[in-house]
Coordinates of C-alpha atoms and ligand atoms in Angstrom, one line a residue:
M1 CA 1.5 -7.5 10.6
K2 CA 4.2 -9.1 8.4
R3 CA 6.7 -8.7 11.2
K4 CA 6.8 -12.4 11.6
N5 CA 8.3 -12.8 8.1
F6 CA 10.8 -10.1 8.8
I7 CA 11.9 -11.7 12.0
S8 CA 12.1 -15.2 10.5
R9 CA 14.2 -13.9 7.7
L10 CA 16.6 -12.2 10.0
G11 CA 16.7 -15.4 11.9
L12 CA 17.6 -17.2 8.8
I13 CA 20.4 -14.8 8.0
S14 CA 21.9 -15.0 11.4
I15 CA 21.7 -18.8 11.6
H16 CA 23.4 -18.9 8.2
F17 CA 26.2 -16.8 9.6
W18 CA 26.8 -19.2 12.4
L19 CA 26.6 -22.2 10.1
Y20 CA 28.7 -20.9 7.4
P21 CA 32.1 -21.7 8.9
I22 CA 30.9 -25.2 9.6
L23 CA 29.6 -25.7 6.1
G24 CA 32.8 -24.3 4.9
S25 CA 34.9 -26.9 6.7
C26 CA 32.7 -29.7 5.1
S27 CA 33.1 -28.3 1.6
K28 CA 35.8 -30.8 0.5
S29 CA 33.3 -33.6 0.7
T30 CA 30.6 -31.6 -1.1
P31 CA 32.1 -30.5 -4.4
G32 CA 29.1 -28.3 -5.4
E33 CA 29.6 -26.2 -2.3
D34 CA 30.8 -22.6 -2.6
R35 CA 34.5 -22.2 -2.3
I36 CA 35.7 -20.2 0.5
E37 CA 38.6 -17.9 -0.4
E38 CA 38.9 -16.1 2.9
P39 CA 37.7 -16.6 6.4
S40 CA 34.0 -17.1 5.6
S41 CA 32.8 -14.7 8.3
S42 CA 34.1 -11.8 6.2
F43 CA 31.7 -12.5 3.4
N44 CA 27.9 -12.1 3.3
K45 CA 26.3 -14.1 0.5
L46 CA 24.2 -11.8 -1.6
D47 CA 21.6 -14.6 -2.2
D48 CA 20.7 -14.2 1.5
A49 CA 19.9 -10.6 0.9
S50 CA 17.3 -11.2 -1.7
I51 CA 15.5 -7.9 -1.9
G52 CA 12.3 -9.6 -2.9
E53 CA 10.2 -9.1 -6.0
V54 CA 6.7 -8.0 -6.8
N55 CA 5.4 -9.5 -10.1
T56 CA 1.8 -8.3 -10.1
S57 CA 0.4 -4.9 -11.1
N58 CA -1.9 -4.5 -8.1
F59 CA -0.2 -4.5 -4.7
E60 CA 0.5 -2.7 -1.5
L61 CA 3.7 -1.1 -0.2
N62 CA 3.3 -0.8 3.5
I63 CA 6.3 1.1 4.9
S64 CA 7.1 0.9 8.5
Q65 CA 10.1 1.3 10.8
N66 CA 12.1 -1.1 12.9
T67 CA 15.6 -2.0 13.8
A68 CA 17.1 -4.1 11.0
T69 CA 20.3 -6.2 10.7
L70 CA 22.6 -5.5 7.7
G71 CA 25.3 -8.1 8.1
K72 CA 26.9 -7.3 11.4
Y73 CA 25.4 -3.8 11.5
T74 CA 22.1 -2.6 12.9
M75 CA 20.2 0.3 11.5
E76 CA 16.9 2.1 12.4
A77 CA 15.5 1.2 9.1
Y78 CA 12.4 1.4 6.9
L79 CA 10.8 -1.9 6.0
T80 CA 8.4 -2.6 3.2
N81 CA 5.7 -5.2 3.9
G82 CA 7.9 -6.2 6.9
L83 CA 11.2 -6.6 5.0
L84 CA 14.2 -4.2 5.0
G85 CA 14.3 -1.9 2.0
C86 CA 11.9 -2.0 -1.0
P87 CA 11.2 -5.0 -3.2
T88 CA 12.0 -5.0 -6.9
I89 CA 8.9 -4.2 -8.9
R90 CA 8.7 -6.1 -12.3
A91 CA 6.3 -4.7 -14.9
N92 CA 5.7 -4.7 -18.6
R93 CA 5.0 -1.9 -20.9
G94 CA 1.3 -1.5 -21.2
D95 CA 0.6 -2.6 -17.6
Y96 CA -1.8 -0.5 -15.6
M97 CA -0.3 -0.3 -12.1
T98 CA -2.4 0.1 -9.0
I99 CA -0.1 0.5 -6.0
N100 CA -1.3 1.4 -2.5
F101 CA 1.3 3.2 -0.5
L102 CA 0.7 3.0 3.3
N103 CA 2.8 5.3 5.4
N104 CA 3.3 3.5 8.7
T105 CA 6.4 5.5 9.6
D106 CA 6.6 8.4 12.1
A107 CA 7.1 11.1 9.5
Q108 CA 5.4 12.2 6.3
S109 CA 6.5 10.5 3.1
I110 CA 5.7 10.0 -0.6
L111 CA 7.0 7.7 -3.3
H112 CA 8.5 8.8 -6.6
W113 CA 8.9 6.5 -9.6
H114 CA 12.2 7.8 -10.9
G115 CA 12.5 7.6 -14.7
L116 CA 8.8 6.7 -15.2
I117 CA 6.7 9.2 -17.1
V118 CA 3.5 9.3 -15.1
P119 CA 0.8 12.0 -14.5
P120 CA 1.6 14.8 -12.0
E121 CA -0.5 13.4 -9.2
M122 CA 1.3 10.1 -9.5
D123 CA 4.8 11.5 -9.6
G124 CA 5.5 11.8 -5.9
H125 CA 6.2 15.5 -5.8
P126 CA 6.9 16.4 -2.2
H127 CA 3.7 18.6 -2.0
L128 CA 1.8 15.2 -2.2
A129 CA 3.5 13.8 0.9
I130 CA 1.1 12.1 3.3
P131 CA 1.3 12.1 7.1
P132 CA 1.9 9.0 9.2
G133 CA -1.0 6.6 9.2
E134 CA -2.4 7.6 5.8
N135 CA -2.2 5.9 2.4
Y136 CA -1.7 7.2 -1.1
P137 CA -3.3 5.2 -3.9
Y138 CA -1.2 5.2 -7.1
A139 CA -2.7 4.2 -10.5
Y140 CA -0.9 4.8 -13.7
L141 CA -0.1 3.2 -17.1
I142 CA 3.4 2.2 -18.0
D143 CA 3.9 3.5 -21.5
Q144 CA 7.6 3.8 -22.2
R145 CA 10.6 1.7 -23.0
A146 CA 11.9 -1.2 -21.1
G147 CA 14.4 -0.1 -18.6
T148 CA 16.0 -0.2 -15.1
Y149 CA 14.0 2.4 -13.2
F150 CA 14.1 3.3 -9.6
Y151 CA 11.6 4.2 -6.9
H152 CA 12.2 6.0 -3.7
A153 CA 10.9 8.4 -1.0
H154 CA 10.7 12.0 -2.0
T155 CA 9.8 13.9 1.1
H156 CA 11.2 17.4 1.1
G157 CA 14.0 17.8 3.6
L158 CA 13.9 14.0 4.4
T159 CA 14.6 12.3 1.1
G160 CA 18.2 11.7 2.1
K161 CA 17.3 10.1 5.4
Q162 CA 14.4 8.0 4.0
V163 CA 16.4 6.7 1.1
Y164 CA 19.4 5.9 3.2
M165 CA 17.3 4.0 5.7
G166 CA 15.7 1.9 3.1
I167 CA 13.0 3.5 1.0
A168 CA 14.6 2.8 -2.4
G169 CA 14.2 -0.1 -4.8
F170 CA 14.3 -1.2 -8.4
Y171 CA 11.5 -0.8 -10.9
L172 CA 12.2 -3.1 -13.8
V173 CA 10.1 -2.6 -16.9
S174 CA 10.2 -5.0 -19.9
D175 CA 8.8 -4.7 -23.4
A176 CA 8.7 -6.7 -26.6
E177 CA 11.9 -5.2 -28.0
E178 CA 13.9 -6.2 -24.9
K179 CA 12.3 -9.6 -24.7
A180 CA 13.3 -10.4 -28.2
L181 CA 17.0 -10.1 -27.1
S182 CA 16.6 -13.1 -24.7
L183 CA 19.0 -11.4 -22.3
P184 CA 20.4 -13.5 -19.3
S185 CA 17.5 -13.9 -16.8
G186 CA 16.5 -15.7 -13.7
A187 CA 19.6 -16.5 -11.7
F188 CA 21.7 -14.8 -14.4
E189 CA 20.1 -11.4 -13.9
I190 CA 21.3 -9.7 -10.7
P191 CA 20.0 -6.3 -9.4
L192 CA 22.7 -4.5 -7.5
L193 CA 21.6 -1.6 -5.3
I194 CA 24.8 0.1 -4.3
Q195 CA 24.7 2.3 -1.2
D196 CA 27.4 3.6 1.2
K197 CA 26.7 4.1 4.8
R198 CA 28.5 5.5 7.8
T199 CA 29.1 3.1 10.6
S200 CA 30.0 3.6 14.2
G201 CA 30.9 0.3 15.9
D202 CA 28.1 -2.0 14.8
S203 CA 25.5 0.6 14.1
I204 CA 24.7 2.6 11.0
Q205 CA 24.2 6.3 11.3
Y206 CA 22.7 9.2 9.3
N207 CA 23.6 12.5 10.8
P208 CA 24.9 14.9 8.1
S209 CA 26.6 18.0 9.5
P210 CA 25.8 21.5 8.2
M211 CA 29.1 21.3 6.4
E212 CA 28.1 18.1 4.7
Y213 CA 24.8 19.5 3.6
N214 CA 26.5 22.6 2.2
M215 CA 29.5 20.9 0.6
M216 CA 29.9 17.3 -0.4
G217 CA 26.8 15.5 0.9
F218 CA 26.9 12.5 3.2
L219 CA 29.6 10.0 2.3
G220 CA 29.7 6.6 4.0
D221 CA 32.6 4.4 5.1
T222 CA 31.1 1.0 4.2
I223 CA 29.6 -0.2 1.0
F224 CA 26.3 -2.1 1.1
I225 CA 25.0 -4.1 -1.9
N226 CA 21.3 -4.9 -1.6
H227 CA 21.7 -3.9 2.1
L228 CA 24.6 -6.3 2.8
P229 CA 28.2 -5.2 3.6
N230 CA 31.2 -7.3 2.3
A231 CA 28.8 -8.9 -0.2
A232 CA 29.8 -11.9 -2.2
K233 CA 28.0 -13.7 -4.9
T234 CA 28.8 -17.1 -6.4
V235 CA 28.6 -17.2 -10.2
K236 CA 28.9 -19.7 -12.9
K237 CA 31.4 -19.4 -15.8
T238 CA 29.0 -17.7 -18.1
S239 CA 27.3 -14.3 -18.9
Y240 CA 25.3 -12.4 -16.3
R241 CA 23.1 -9.3 -16.6
L242 CA 23.9 -6.9 -13.8
R243 CA 21.3 -4.2 -13.1
V244 CA 23.3 -1.6 -11.3
L245 CA 21.6 1.3 -9.4
N246 CA 23.6 3.9 -7.5
G247 CA 21.2 4.4 -4.6
S248 CA 23.8 6.3 -2.6
N249 CA 23.1 9.7 -1.2
A250 CA 26.2 11.4 -2.5
R251 CA 28.9 8.9 -3.5
I252 CA 30.0 8.5 -7.2
Y253 CA 31.5 5.2 -8.2
N254 CA 34.0 4.5 -10.9
L255 CA 32.9 0.9 -11.5
A256 CA 35.6 -1.5 -12.6
F257 CA 36.8 -5.1 -12.0
E258 CA 40.0 -5.2 -10.1
N259 CA 41.5 -7.5 -12.8
H260 CA 40.5 -4.9 -15.4
M261 CA 38.2 -7.4 -17.0
P262 CA 36.0 -5.7 -19.7
F263 CA 32.2 -5.6 -19.4
T264 CA 29.5 -4.4 -21.8
I265 CA 26.9 -1.7 -21.1
I266 CA 23.7 -2.5 -22.9
G267 CA 21.4 0.1 -21.2
T268 CA 21.2 3.1 -19.0
D269 CA 18.5 5.2 -17.2
G270 CA 16.0 5.1 -20.0
G271 CA 16.5 1.6 -21.3
L272 CA 18.6 -0.1 -23.9
L273 CA 21.3 1.6 -25.8
E274 CA 21.2 1.4 -29.6
E275 CA 24.5 -0.3 -29.6
P276 CA 26.4 -2.0 -26.8
V277 CA 29.5 -0.3 -25.3
T278 CA 32.4 -2.4 -24.0
L279 CA 34.7 -0.8 -21.5
T280 CA 36.7 -1.5 -18.3
E281 CA 35.5 1.4 -16.1
V282 CA 32.5 3.6 -15.9
L283 CA 31.4 6.5 -13.6
I284 CA 28.0 6.1 -12.1
S285 CA 26.6 9.0 -10.0
P286 CA 23.7 8.9 -7.5
A287 CA 20.4 7.7 -9.2
E288 CA 22.1 6.7 -12.4
R289 CA 21.5 3.1 -13.6
L290 CA 23.6 0.8 -15.8
D291 CA 22.5 -2.4 -17.5
I292 CA 25.6 -4.5 -17.8
I293 CA 26.5 -7.8 -19.4
V294 CA 29.6 -9.4 -17.9
D295 CA 31.2 -12.7 -19.0
F296 CA 32.8 -14.7 -16.2
S297 CA 33.6 -17.7 -18.5
K298 CA 37.3 -16.9 -18.8
L299 CA 37.9 -16.9 -15.1
S300 CA 39.1 -20.1 -13.4
I301 CA 37.8 -21.6 -10.2
S302 CA 40.5 -20.2 -8.0
Q303 CA 39.8 -16.6 -9.2
V304 CA 37.6 -14.1 -7.7
A305 CA 36.3 -11.1 -9.6
L306 CA 36.1 -8.0 -7.5
L307 CA 33.7 -5.3 -8.6
S308 CA 35.1 -2.2 -7.2
T309 CA 35.3 1.6 -7.4
T310 CA 38.7 2.8 -8.4
P311 CA 40.3 6.3 -8.5
N312 CA 39.2 8.3 -11.5
A313 CA 41.3 11.3 -12.4
T314 CA 38.4 13.2 -14.0
L315 CA 36.4 12.7 -10.8
T316 CA 39.0 13.8 -8.4
S317 CA 40.6 16.7 -10.3
G318 CA 38.8 20.0 -10.2
M319 CA 36.7 19.0 -7.2
G320 CA 37.2 20.4 -3.8
M321 CA 37.4 17.0 -2.4
G322 CA 41.1 16.4 -1.9
M323 CA 41.3 19.7 -0.1
G324 CA 41.0 18.4 3.4
M325 CA 37.3 19.3 3.8
Q326 CA 35.8 17.7 6.9
S327 CA 33.8 14.6 5.9
G328 CA 33.0 11.7 8.2
G329 CA 33.6 9.2 5.4
P330 CA 36.4 8.5 2.9
D331 CA 36.5 11.2 0.3
Q332 CA 34.6 11.2 -2.9
G333 CA 36.6 9.0 -5.3
A334 CA 38.1 6.8 -2.6
P335 CA 38.6 3.2 -3.7
F336 CA 36.4 0.4 -2.3
T337 CA 35.7 -3.2 -3.1
L338 CA 32.0 -3.3 -3.8
L339 CA 31.2 -7.0 -4.4
T340 CA 33.2 -10.2 -4.6
F341 CA 32.2 -12.7 -7.3
N342 CA 33.3 -16.2 -6.5
I343 CA 33.6 -18.4 -9.5
E344 CA 31.8 -21.6 -8.9
N345 CA 33.4 -24.9 -9.7
D346 CA 31.6 -25.5 -12.9
K347 CA 32.6 -25.9 -16.5
A348 CA 31.9 -23.0 -18.8
T349 CA 28.4 -22.8 -20.1
P350 CA 27.6 -21.0 -23.3
T351 CA 27.9 -17.2 -23.0
Y352 CA 25.4 -14.6 -24.2
N353 CA 26.2 -13.3 -27.6
I354 CA 25.6 -9.6 -27.5
P355 CA 23.9 -8.4 -30.7
S356 CA 25.6 -5.4 -32.3
V357 CA 22.3 -3.6 -32.5
L358 CA 20.2 -3.7 -29.4
S359 CA 17.4 -1.2 -30.0
S360 CA 16.3 1.8 -31.9
I361 CA 15.6 5.0 -30.0
D362 CA 12.9 7.3 -31.4
Y363 CA 13.5 10.8 -30.3
P364 CA 13.1 14.3 -31.9
D365 CA 16.4 15.8 -33.0
E366 CA 18.1 18.9 -32.0
S367 CA 16.6 21.0 -34.8
S368 CA 13.1 20.6 -33.3
A369 CA 14.1 22.4 -30.1
T370 CA 12.2 25.7 -29.8
L371 CA 13.9 27.1 -26.7
S372 CA 17.2 26.9 -25.0
R373 CA 17.6 27.6 -21.3
E374 CA 20.8 28.3 -19.5
I375 CA 20.8 26.8 -16.0
S376 CA 23.5 27.6 -13.5
L377 CA 24.5 25.3 -10.6
D378 CA 25.8 27.6 -7.9
M379 CA 27.0 27.6 -4.4
L380 CA 25.4 30.4 -2.2
M381 CA 27.5 31.9 0.5
Q382 CA 25.5 30.8 3.5
A383 CA 22.7 28.6 2.2
G384 CA 24.6 26.0 0.2
H385 CA 23.8 24.7 -3.3
A386 CA 21.3 26.3 -5.6
I387 CA 20.0 26.3 -9.2
N388 CA 19.9 29.7 -11.0
N389 CA 20.9 31.1 -7.6
R390 CA 17.6 30.0 -6.2
Q391 CA 16.6 27.3 -3.8
F392 CA 13.5 25.2 -3.6
D393 CA 10.2 26.7 -2.7
M394 CA 7.1 24.5 -2.8
E395 CA 5.1 27.3 -4.4
S396 CA 7.5 28.8 -6.9
V397 CA 7.6 27.6 -10.5
E398 CA 10.9 28.2 -12.4
Y399 CA 9.7 27.3 -15.9
E400 CA 6.3 27.0 -17.6
I401 CA 6.7 24.6 -20.5
P402 CA 4.0 23.8 -23.1
R403 CA 3.3 20.1 -23.3
G404 CA 4.9 18.5 -26.4
S405 CA 7.7 21.0 -26.7
V406 CA 11.3 20.2 -27.3
E407 CA 13.9 22.3 -25.4
I408 CA 17.6 22.4 -24.9
W409 CA 18.8 22.8 -21.3
E410 CA 22.3 23.9 -20.7
F411 CA 23.7 23.2 -17.2
T412 CA 26.8 25.1 -16.1
N413 CA 28.4 23.9 -12.9
N414 CA 29.9 27.0 -11.2
S415 CA 30.6 25.1 -8.0
S416 CA 33.4 22.9 -6.8
M417 CA 31.1 19.9 -6.2
A418 CA 29.7 17.3 -8.6
H419 CA 26.0 17.5 -9.3
P420 CA 24.1 14.6 -10.8
M421 CA 21.1 16.5 -12.3
H422 CA 17.8 14.8 -12.6
I423 CA 14.5 15.8 -14.3
H424 CA 11.1 14.4 -13.5
G425 CA 8.6 13.3 -16.1
V426 CA 11.1 13.0 -19.0
Q427 CA 13.8 10.9 -20.6
F428 CA 16.4 13.1 -22.3
R429 CA 19.4 12.9 -24.6
I430 CA 22.8 14.4 -23.8
L431 CA 24.0 16.6 -26.7
S432 CA 27.3 17.8 -25.4
R433 CA 29.6 18.2 -22.5
T434 CA 32.7 20.4 -22.3
G435 CA 36.0 18.6 -21.4
R436 CA 35.5 14.9 -21.2
G437 CA 32.6 15.0 -23.7
V438 CA 29.5 12.8 -23.9
Q439 CA 30.6 9.2 -23.0
E440 CA 29.7 6.5 -25.4
W441 CA 27.4 4.8 -22.8
E442 CA 25.6 8.1 -22.2
K443 CA 24.2 8.1 -25.8
G444 CA 20.9 6.4 -24.9
L445 CA 18.0 8.0 -23.0
K446 CA 18.8 9.5 -19.6
D447 CA 17.0 11.0 -16.7
T448 CA 20.1 11.9 -14.7
V449 CA 23.3 13.4 -15.9
L450 CA 26.5 14.0 -14.0
V451 CA 27.8 17.6 -14.2
L452 CA 31.3 17.8 -12.8
P453 CA 32.8 21.1 -11.5
G454 CA 33.4 23.5 -14.4
E455 CA 31.5 21.4 -16.9
V456 CA 28.8 22.7 -19.2
V457 CA 26.3 19.9 -20.3
R458 CA 23.7 20.4 -22.9
I459 CA 20.7 18.1 -23.1
L460 CA 17.7 17.8 -25.4
I461 CA 14.3 17.2 -23.7
H462 CA 11.0 16.3 -25.2
F463 CA 8.2 17.1 -22.7
T464 CA 5.4 14.6 -23.4
V465 CA 4.1 14.2 -19.9
L466 CA 0.7 15.4 -18.8
P467 CA 0.3 19.0 -17.6
G468 CA 1.1 19.7 -14.0
L469 CA 3.9 20.3 -11.5
Y470 CA 7.2 18.5 -11.7
L471 CA 10.7 18.9 -10.4
F472 CA 14.3 19.1 -11.5
H473 CA 17.1 18.8 -8.9
C474 CA 20.5 17.6 -8.0
H475 CA 20.3 13.9 -6.9
N476 CA 23.0 14.3 -4.3
L477 CA 20.3 13.9 -1.6
E478 CA 21.8 16.3 0.9
H479 CA 22.0 19.0 -1.8
E480 CA 18.4 18.2 -2.8
D481 CA 17.1 18.2 0.8
R482 CA 18.7 21.7 1.4
G483 CA 17.1 23.2 -1.7
M484 CA 19.0 22.3 -4.8
M485 CA 15.7 21.6 -6.5
L486 CA 13.2 23.7 -8.5
N487 CA 9.7 23.2 -9.9
F488 CA 8.6 23.4 -13.5
R489 CA 5.1 23.2 -14.8
I490 CA 3.9 21.6 -18.0
T491 CA 1.0 23.6 -19.4
Ligands
LIG1 CU1 15.1 10.1 -8.0 CU2 13.2 13.7 -7.8 O1 14.1 12.0 -7.8
LIG2 CU1 12.7 11.3 -10.6
LIG3 CU1 24.5 18.6 -6.1

């Protein structure tokens, strides 16, 4: 139906590719034109990859399949309303969302609103997956803090494939507290969906081996930002708000600028931090989000800022990754350039003054916890990764939790792999972590926490969501698809 749009947009992108070198050669006579630092064909302008936006509270997400072009690569992809990937949904606290999901793919599917606290039948549990040709009507109220949330397919055994091939997008919620901060917006707010994919010639593949399922997950060899490889973005000499989502199946990034330029984290999974945290590198594991303010005003026109992932000692030590395990992509922790920022020929414009207090987080404290659960992350001899030595079973319920209770969950990682642990229907606080401790930027609300090999991480959870069935699982999607996931029920 909307295929026309899709084709014309692809047309536009490819025309642009051909024209770019020509425009480039004229750029001396047009001073406002982007500078070209390298042969232009090696860059793909992020603006051309606009992932689209939905600004209403009543809409349709019609997901279908087709071959799509991602820079020079092609992929058997999932399209939403005819366009590759999923559009960014923008909503406000208090909005009542009615979203009709149409499954026009060849497999069953269901959508999960990662980080949103919604009733059980709205949460996209895999037992709700619908067959091809059917629709699922979602209707729920957004009643939680502003934040950078995430939506994606959650079909048991197929989540990895469906997310990788395009069923993943941003869900940006705003509220009065956030609006009062007048954060950079419009062209100065950039959602960055980071995914790594494995390429073979000009095509993109998803074919995890049994070893990859059981060990490190599916690691790609090429980084895609908003579905574009070698992505570049022209920026002015001022502050930008980057909304970063690690939408990769298994890869963890140690985000940094190659010139070691500092940046400021103002929010994470569950919204704004109470206080901003300025640093030069930060680990982000699959499904985690970072809300970042970066100031490009000190760079000069000839400079490019490269957002990259750099080796991180904590990440690579203790993990089995350097041990020659067969993976089709560069190892976990391998360096990559993620995105090139080209500084536009423009005089510095006023930068955003980051307030020293951003927000206040209202959450029960540790003393109100009534129960503490020890949860082990294990590796089973044949079957792969497990939680409490068990693997997912649609019908089994690991924990029954009375609504309103506050609990402490203690994750112990007994395996040699990293596990980003995610819990549905809640935002939690991280109380402690052995070894590297709780990072400053992890002190807000979280729905996903990275548990590295050997670490013990304690979190505090207030279960306010309506009674029903929910999940907790590893967000390494190959681990999840092969059963590193359990049910819990709110009673
Ligand atoms: Cu983002 Cu259950 O997942
Ligand atoms: Cu979730
Ligand atoms: Cu895992």
